[in-house]
XYZ file of C-alpha atoms in Angstrom:
410
model
C 73.144 54.071 16.978
C 74.224 56.524 14.317
C 77.209 54.278 13.453
C 75.183 51.227 12.336
C 71.671 52.489 11.443
C 70.647 54.570 8.412
C 69.612 58.187 9.180
C 65.866 57.585 8.675
C 65.954 54.644 11.082
C 68.033 56.631 13.618
C 65.235 59.203 13.752
C 62.695 56.442 14.537
C 64.871 55.062 17.349
C 65.560 58.515 18.824
C 61.816 59.298 18.854
C 61.256 56.124 20.898
C 64.031 57.108 23.344
C 62.614 60.628 23.679
C 59.142 59.222 24.443
C 60.537 56.803 27.012
C 62.628 59.600 28.633
C 59.682 61.993 28.774
C 56.912 59.608 29.915
C 58.976 57.218 31.966
C 57.652 54.006 30.467
C 58.557 51.690 27.634
C 58.085 52.978 24.102
C 58.001 50.896 20.917
C 58.603 51.525 17.236
C 58.780 49.454 14.051
C 61.161 49.942 11.143
C 62.686 48.136 8.188
C 66.323 47.549 7.198
C 67.970 46.328 3.996
C 70.352 43.578 5.134
C 72.474 41.013 3.313
C 69.612 38.500 3.767
C 67.131 40.953 2.241
C 64.699 43.512 3.563
C 63.740 42.728 7.162
C 61.225 44.226 9.586
C 62.070 44.967 13.217
C 60.315 46.079 16.380
C 62.192 47.932 19.160
C 61.359 48.548 22.797
C 63.157 51.347 24.728
C 62.896 51.866 28.516
C 64.639 54.488 30.651
C 66.854 53.002 33.377
C 66.329 54.205 36.900
C 69.469 55.385 38.768
C 71.841 58.278 39.435
C 73.275 59.016 36.011
C 74.562 62.330 34.669
C 72.857 61.508 31.369
C 69.709 59.334 30.814
C 70.453 55.661 30.199
C 68.149 53.331 28.302
C 67.594 49.602 27.793
C 67.126 49.047 24.091
C 65.625 45.745 22.833
C 65.047 44.837 19.190
C 63.533 41.781 17.528
C 62.985 40.590 13.935
C 59.260 40.641 13.094
C 59.538 39.944 9.364
C 57.734 36.574 9.556
C 55.066 37.983 11.852
C 54.369 40.814 9.419
C 54.079 38.315 6.545
C 51.569 36.248 8.522
C 49.643 39.373 9.514
C 49.446 40.443 5.872
C 48.197 36.997 4.820
C 45.701 37.020 7.683
C 44.447 40.453 6.627
C 43.902 39.162 3.082
C 42.140 36.068 4.427
C 39.913 38.191 6.645
C 39.040 40.383 3.690
C 38.090 37.308 1.657
C 36.047 35.902 4.543
C 34.307 39.223 5.104
C 33.595 39.556 1.393
C 32.295 35.975 1.185
C 30.210 36.490 4.325
C 28.764 39.638 2.808
C 28.042 37.842 -0.472
C 26.532 34.906 1.448
C 24.262 37.249 3.354
C 23.232 39.114 0.187
C 22.477 35.768 -1.473
C 20.557 34.216 1.406
C 18.622 37.389 2.200
C 17.186 37.334 -1.328
C 16.095 33.706 -1.279
C 12.506 32.693 -0.391
C 13.904 29.934 1.841
C 14.110 30.464 5.586
C 17.831 29.907 6.217
C 19.493 29.728 9.616
C 22.099 27.797 11.497
C 22.528 27.126 15.170
C 25.168 25.683 17.483
C 24.942 21.895 17.482
C 25.511 21.698 21.255
C 23.727 24.736 22.716
C 21.099 25.166 19.925
C 21.865 28.906 20.010
C 21.239 30.683 16.725
C 24.397 31.893 14.962
C 22.885 33.127 11.682
C 19.407 33.866 10.266
C 18.529 35.319 6.872
C 15.974 38.027 6.170
C 13.236 35.569 5.137
C 13.669 33.719 8.442
C 13.488 36.957 10.463
C 10.324 38.037 8.603
C 8.439 35.042 10.034
C 8.763 36.291 13.616
C 7.887 39.459 15.490
C 11.509 39.857 16.546
C 14.599 41.556 15.138
C 17.628 39.695 13.814
C 19.620 40.779 16.874
C 16.958 39.429 19.244
C 16.830 36.060 17.462
C 20.629 35.734 17.531
C 20.463 35.961 21.331
C 18.000 33.054 21.514
C 18.090 29.269 21.303
C 15.841 27.071 19.179
C 13.536 26.106 22.093
C 13.226 29.759 23.118
C 12.242 30.891 19.626
C 10.086 27.977 18.432
C 8.755 26.757 21.769
C 9.424 23.661 23.837
C 6.835 21.512 22.013
C 8.356 22.157 18.588
C 11.828 21.647 20.057
C 10.809 18.218 21.409
C 9.357 17.314 18.007
C 12.596 18.377 16.275
C 14.947 16.715 18.787
C 15.191 13.294 17.016
C 16.084 15.063 13.749
C 18.647 17.270 15.502
C 20.219 14.136 16.976
C 20.451 12.628 13.486
C 22.155 15.806 12.212
C 24.606 15.656 15.126
C 25.552 12.187 13.881
C 26.372 13.678 10.463
C 23.176 12.878 8.567
C 21.036 15.355 6.622
C 17.367 14.936 7.565
C 14.006 16.563 6.766
C 10.607 16.713 8.408
C 7.352 18.654 8.166
C 5.500 20.277 11.042
C 3.129 23.125 11.849
C 4.626 26.257 13.405
C 3.043 29.347 14.938
C 4.550 32.159 12.862
C 3.707 35.806 12.282
C 1.119 34.831 9.624
C -0.492 32.222 11.885
C -0.192 28.450 11.897
C 1.886 27.386 8.894
C 3.055 24.050 7.466
C 6.844 24.182 7.091
C 9.291 21.629 5.683
C 12.572 21.743 7.601
C 15.910 20.288 6.459
C 18.916 19.964 8.796
C 22.417 19.812 7.273
C 25.371 19.102 9.626
C 28.374 21.485 9.396
C 31.888 20.326 10.364
C 34.027 22.572 12.547
C 37.810 22.965 12.472
C 38.350 19.943 14.750
C 36.375 17.645 12.436
C 33.387 17.651 14.817
C 29.838 18.735 13.985
C 29.849 22.315 15.269
C 26.708 23.787 13.704
C 23.525 22.696 11.973
C 22.485 24.549 8.818
C 18.704 24.789 8.442
C 16.704 25.230 5.228
C 12.975 25.759 5.776
C 10.180 26.308 3.263
C 6.552 27.315 3.843
C 4.364 24.644 2.222
C 1.043 25.842 3.655
C -0.421 26.890 0.285
C 0.649 23.608 -1.312
C -0.701 21.628 1.641
C -4.035 23.435 1.510
C -4.219 22.903 -2.263
C -3.567 19.185 -1.767
C -6.287 19.015 0.881
C -8.684 20.828 -1.447
C -7.900 18.432 -4.316
C -8.294 15.464 -1.964
C -11.682 16.742 -0.824
C -12.789 17.252 -4.425
C -11.660 13.732 -5.332
C -13.563 12.268 -2.401
C -16.654 14.214 -3.466
C -16.215 12.999 -7.042
C -15.864 9.401 -5.849
C -19.091 9.719 -3.873
C -20.878 11.141 -6.921
C -19.538 8.347 -9.154
C -20.591 5.743 -6.626
C -24.077 7.221 -6.535
C -24.242 7.348 -10.361
C -23.081 3.734 -10.674
C -25.546 2.673 -8.000
C -28.433 4.394 -9.810
C -27.412 2.932 -13.176
C -27.292 -0.527 -11.644
C -30.746 0.000 -10.077
C -32.175 1.211 -13.392
C -30.709 -1.817 -15.178
C -32.164 -4.062 -12.510
C -35.601 -2.541 -13.143
C -35.141 -3.046 -16.919
C -34.111 -6.692 -16.381
C -37.130 -7.265 -14.121
C -39.500 -5.736 -16.675
C -38.034 -7.913 -19.443
C -38.404 -11.013 -17.241
C -42.039 -10.143 -16.489
C -42.630 -9.616 -20.193
C -41.084 -12.997 -20.974
C -43.416 -14.676 -18.477
C -46.407 -13.216 -20.296
C -45.312 -14.509 -23.721
C -46.514 -17.790 -25.172
C -44.339 -17.828 -28.261
C -41.058 -19.595 -27.546
C -39.064 -17.342 -29.884
C -40.242 -14.207 -28.100
C -39.509 -15.730 -24.676
C -35.981 -16.708 -25.768
C -35.299 -13.240 -27.193
C -36.461 -11.559 -23.999
C -34.365 -13.886 -21.837
C -31.330 -13.164 -24.009
C -31.973 -9.460 -23.507
C -32.120 -10.019 -19.726
C -28.728 -11.766 -19.905
C -27.201 -8.830 -21.762
C -28.526 -6.346 -19.216
C -27.274 -8.523 -16.359
C -23.768 -8.616 -17.878
C -23.715 -4.802 -17.788
C -25.190 -4.771 -14.274
C -22.353 -7.008 -13.126
C -19.780 -4.564 -14.505
C -21.321 -1.637 -12.619
C -21.537 -3.749 -9.493
C -17.811 -4.574 -9.671
C -16.933 -0.944 -10.387
C -19.035 0.169 -7.416
C -17.013 -1.901 -4.942
C -13.611 -1.348 -6.596
C -11.046 1.326 -5.794
C -11.409 2.874 -9.240
C -14.502 3.705 -11.275
C -12.591 4.006 -14.540
C -10.870 0.638 -14.790
C -11.205 -2.903 -13.468
C -9.373 -6.205 -13.370
C -10.335 -8.413 -16.327
C -10.099 -11.482 -14.094
C -12.486 -9.946 -11.549
C -15.179 -8.953 -14.050
C -14.938 -11.589 -16.769
C -14.480 -14.382 -14.233
C -17.613 -13.330 -12.319
C -19.541 -12.969 -15.592
C -18.633 -16.532 -16.625
C -19.839 -17.800 -13.232
C -23.155 -15.936 -13.517
C -23.846 -17.308 -17.018
C -22.974 -20.837 -15.910
C -25.431 -20.564 -12.998
C -28.227 -19.526 -15.377
C -27.740 -22.810 -17.271
C -27.317 -25.054 -14.239
C -30.309 -27.165 -15.353
C -28.645 -27.892 -18.701
C -26.369 -30.916 -19.339
C -23.443 -31.203 -16.936
C -20.981 -28.710 -18.379
C -17.501 -28.118 -16.957
C -16.349 -24.523 -17.360
C -12.621 -23.765 -17.220
C -11.472 -20.155 -16.692
C -8.031 -19.154 -17.888
C -8.229 -15.375 -17.426
C -5.052 -13.416 -16.742
C -5.089 -10.633 -14.173
C -4.746 -7.372 -16.106
C -6.577 -4.052 -15.858
C -8.802 -2.671 -18.622
C -10.726 0.546 -19.077
C -14.372 0.209 -18.014
C -15.470 1.588 -21.405
C -13.761 -1.376 -23.075
C -14.865 -3.979 -20.547
C -18.558 -3.286 -21.168
C -18.637 -4.303 -24.876
C -16.172 -7.149 -24.182
C -18.549 -8.387 -21.477
C -21.489 -8.296 -23.904
C -19.472 -10.246 -26.498
C -18.459 -12.870 -23.910
C -22.085 -13.118 -22.752
C -23.291 -13.796 -26.309
C -20.587 -16.348 -27.120
C -20.865 -18.278 -23.848
C -24.689 -18.189 -23.857
C -24.712 -19.648 -27.409
C -22.359 -22.412 -26.285
C -24.570 -23.278 -23.309
C -27.732 -23.279 -25.439
C -26.599 -25.065 -28.590
C -23.165 -26.709 -28.372
C -24.186 -29.716 -26.269
C -27.677 -30.432 -27.572
C -28.468 -34.119 -27.032
C -25.401 -34.668 -24.808
C -25.178 -35.257 -21.081
C -21.873 -33.425 -20.508
C -19.439 -31.046 -22.103
C -16.485 -28.815 -21.523
C -15.979 -25.087 -22.115
C -12.822 -23.021 -21.776
C -12.850 -19.227 -21.473
C -9.480 -17.506 -21.796
C -8.376 -13.884 -21.746
C -4.851 -12.502 -22.024
C -2.987 -9.292 -22.746
C 0.093 -9.116 -24.965
C 1.551 -5.675 -25.431
C -1.292 -3.450 -26.569
C -3.622 -6.230 -27.752
C -6.166 -8.275 -25.831
C -7.174 -11.817 -26.751
C -10.494 -13.402 -25.715
C -11.237 -17.076 -26.466
C -14.358 -19.171 -25.952
C -13.781 -22.833 -26.829
C -16.045 -25.878 -26.470
C -15.877 -29.584 -27.349
C -19.492 -29.649 -28.496
C -21.201 -30.300 -31.795
C -19.461 -27.484 -33.603
C -20.865 -24.380 -35.251
C -22.446 -25.135 -38.646
C -20.435 -23.992 -41.667
C -23.420 -21.977 -42.821
C -23.097 -19.718 -39.769
C -20.496 -16.924 -39.728
C -20.145 -13.305 -38.711
C -20.812 -12.316 -42.291
C -23.991 -14.435 -42.258
C -25.056 -14.606 -38.588
C -27.852 -16.969 -37.632
C -29.269 -14.638 -34.998
C -29.139 -11.272 -33.320
C -26.499 -12.316 -30.740
C -23.832 -13.313 -33.265
C -24.609 -10.259 -35.371
C -24.056 -8.059 -32.296
C -20.691 -9.792 -31.682
C -19.574 -8.800 -35.179
C -20.829 -5.223 -34.836
C -19.164 -4.672 -31.437
C -15.888 -6.243 -32.584
C -15.834 -3.933 -35.594
C -16.535 -0.888 -33.399
C -13.613 -1.851 -31.128
C -11.253 -2.266 -34.091
C -10.987 -5.981 -33.338
C -10.932 -9.182 -35.380
C -12.956 -12.359 -34.818
C -11.838 -15.803 -35.960
C -13.956 -18.977 -35.821
C -12.085 -22.309 -35.684
C -14.114 -25.517 -36.157
C -11.912 -28.330 -34.823
C -13.119 -30.725 -32.109
C -15.941 -28.348 -31.361
C -15.804 -24.609 -31.862
C -13.270 -21.993 -30.836
C -14.070 -18.290 -31.247
C -11.088 -15.912 -30.945
C -11.454 -12.146 -30.510
C -8.395 -9.929 -30.731
C -8.619 -6.165 -30.244
C -6.364 -3.194 -29.406
C -6.498 -1.772 -25.865
């Protein structure tokens, strides 16, 4: 030994032999040597041989462990990195408001839970890590979650919402399952992110209840307005029946028509899904029909409706309805005097941010002396006033009858 090993190594070998001689079993030591191939690490095993010898005899085995030491060093570094990352991961997750956990994809046994998750239960982290999902959350919740767990096992991230009995009581929780691949390329664990949405859910329910209450109030208001308008229309009709002067009767009937046009709007709003807006086709189309019915005893008049289906604010529809009522009523009363038949077209369209309303007839034509600047009656004057209030423009075309065009911003 002394002939081929350096002195410091000889001492290591002799200490192994002394231990084996004294204790009677194999002893091991590790040492390093500088060889032609470089510095190498070795491990020796020394065992005392049984037999009748004047001096102790030993079996001495030695093997090169240089590669093993290199791998052990790399493994130690890797373990340090893993431990550091695991520590950082735990520090990170323990300070998040999310309930984070993951469990074995096959056994559903919990393998990790963060502090926020633990705080939701009357159990310690160690207790939870000895439990499975059904044991912790209950069989009913486990059955509810099973389809989503199966989806995660197939490699798909899924979410669902359910109520859970937690330390604070029954809580609405959104749960997201994320599949985690193991070393063999198989789904080994399922990472779980959960978030308590109870406050948000309760706020949504409160807002929904308030909206329902508001809708009921608006319905009641619209219903009362419609009833009040109906009373006003009835009073005006009774007043008209008591009048002997034709001009007064006509004025009162015109007033009834204007009130009825507003009543129709409130009636349509009452049965619609929204009290703030309405389809132009629904309201204006019904208004045209109502006006036509009021003049059913007049000459046979064909009314064509070309009204596009677009939604307008109820505040805008009311004055537009009054304008349409005035224009169409004038056509029915004056455009076909002395004729047995006629044709009227009512059109409404929306282009960008501008609405276009047209009332066209093939009647006698509006006299040149009549215009919005010099209206012949209250109705046409009101058309001009309302159009101006809406920021609109009115054009009168006298070709083959009369065509009145109203354009206004919406």
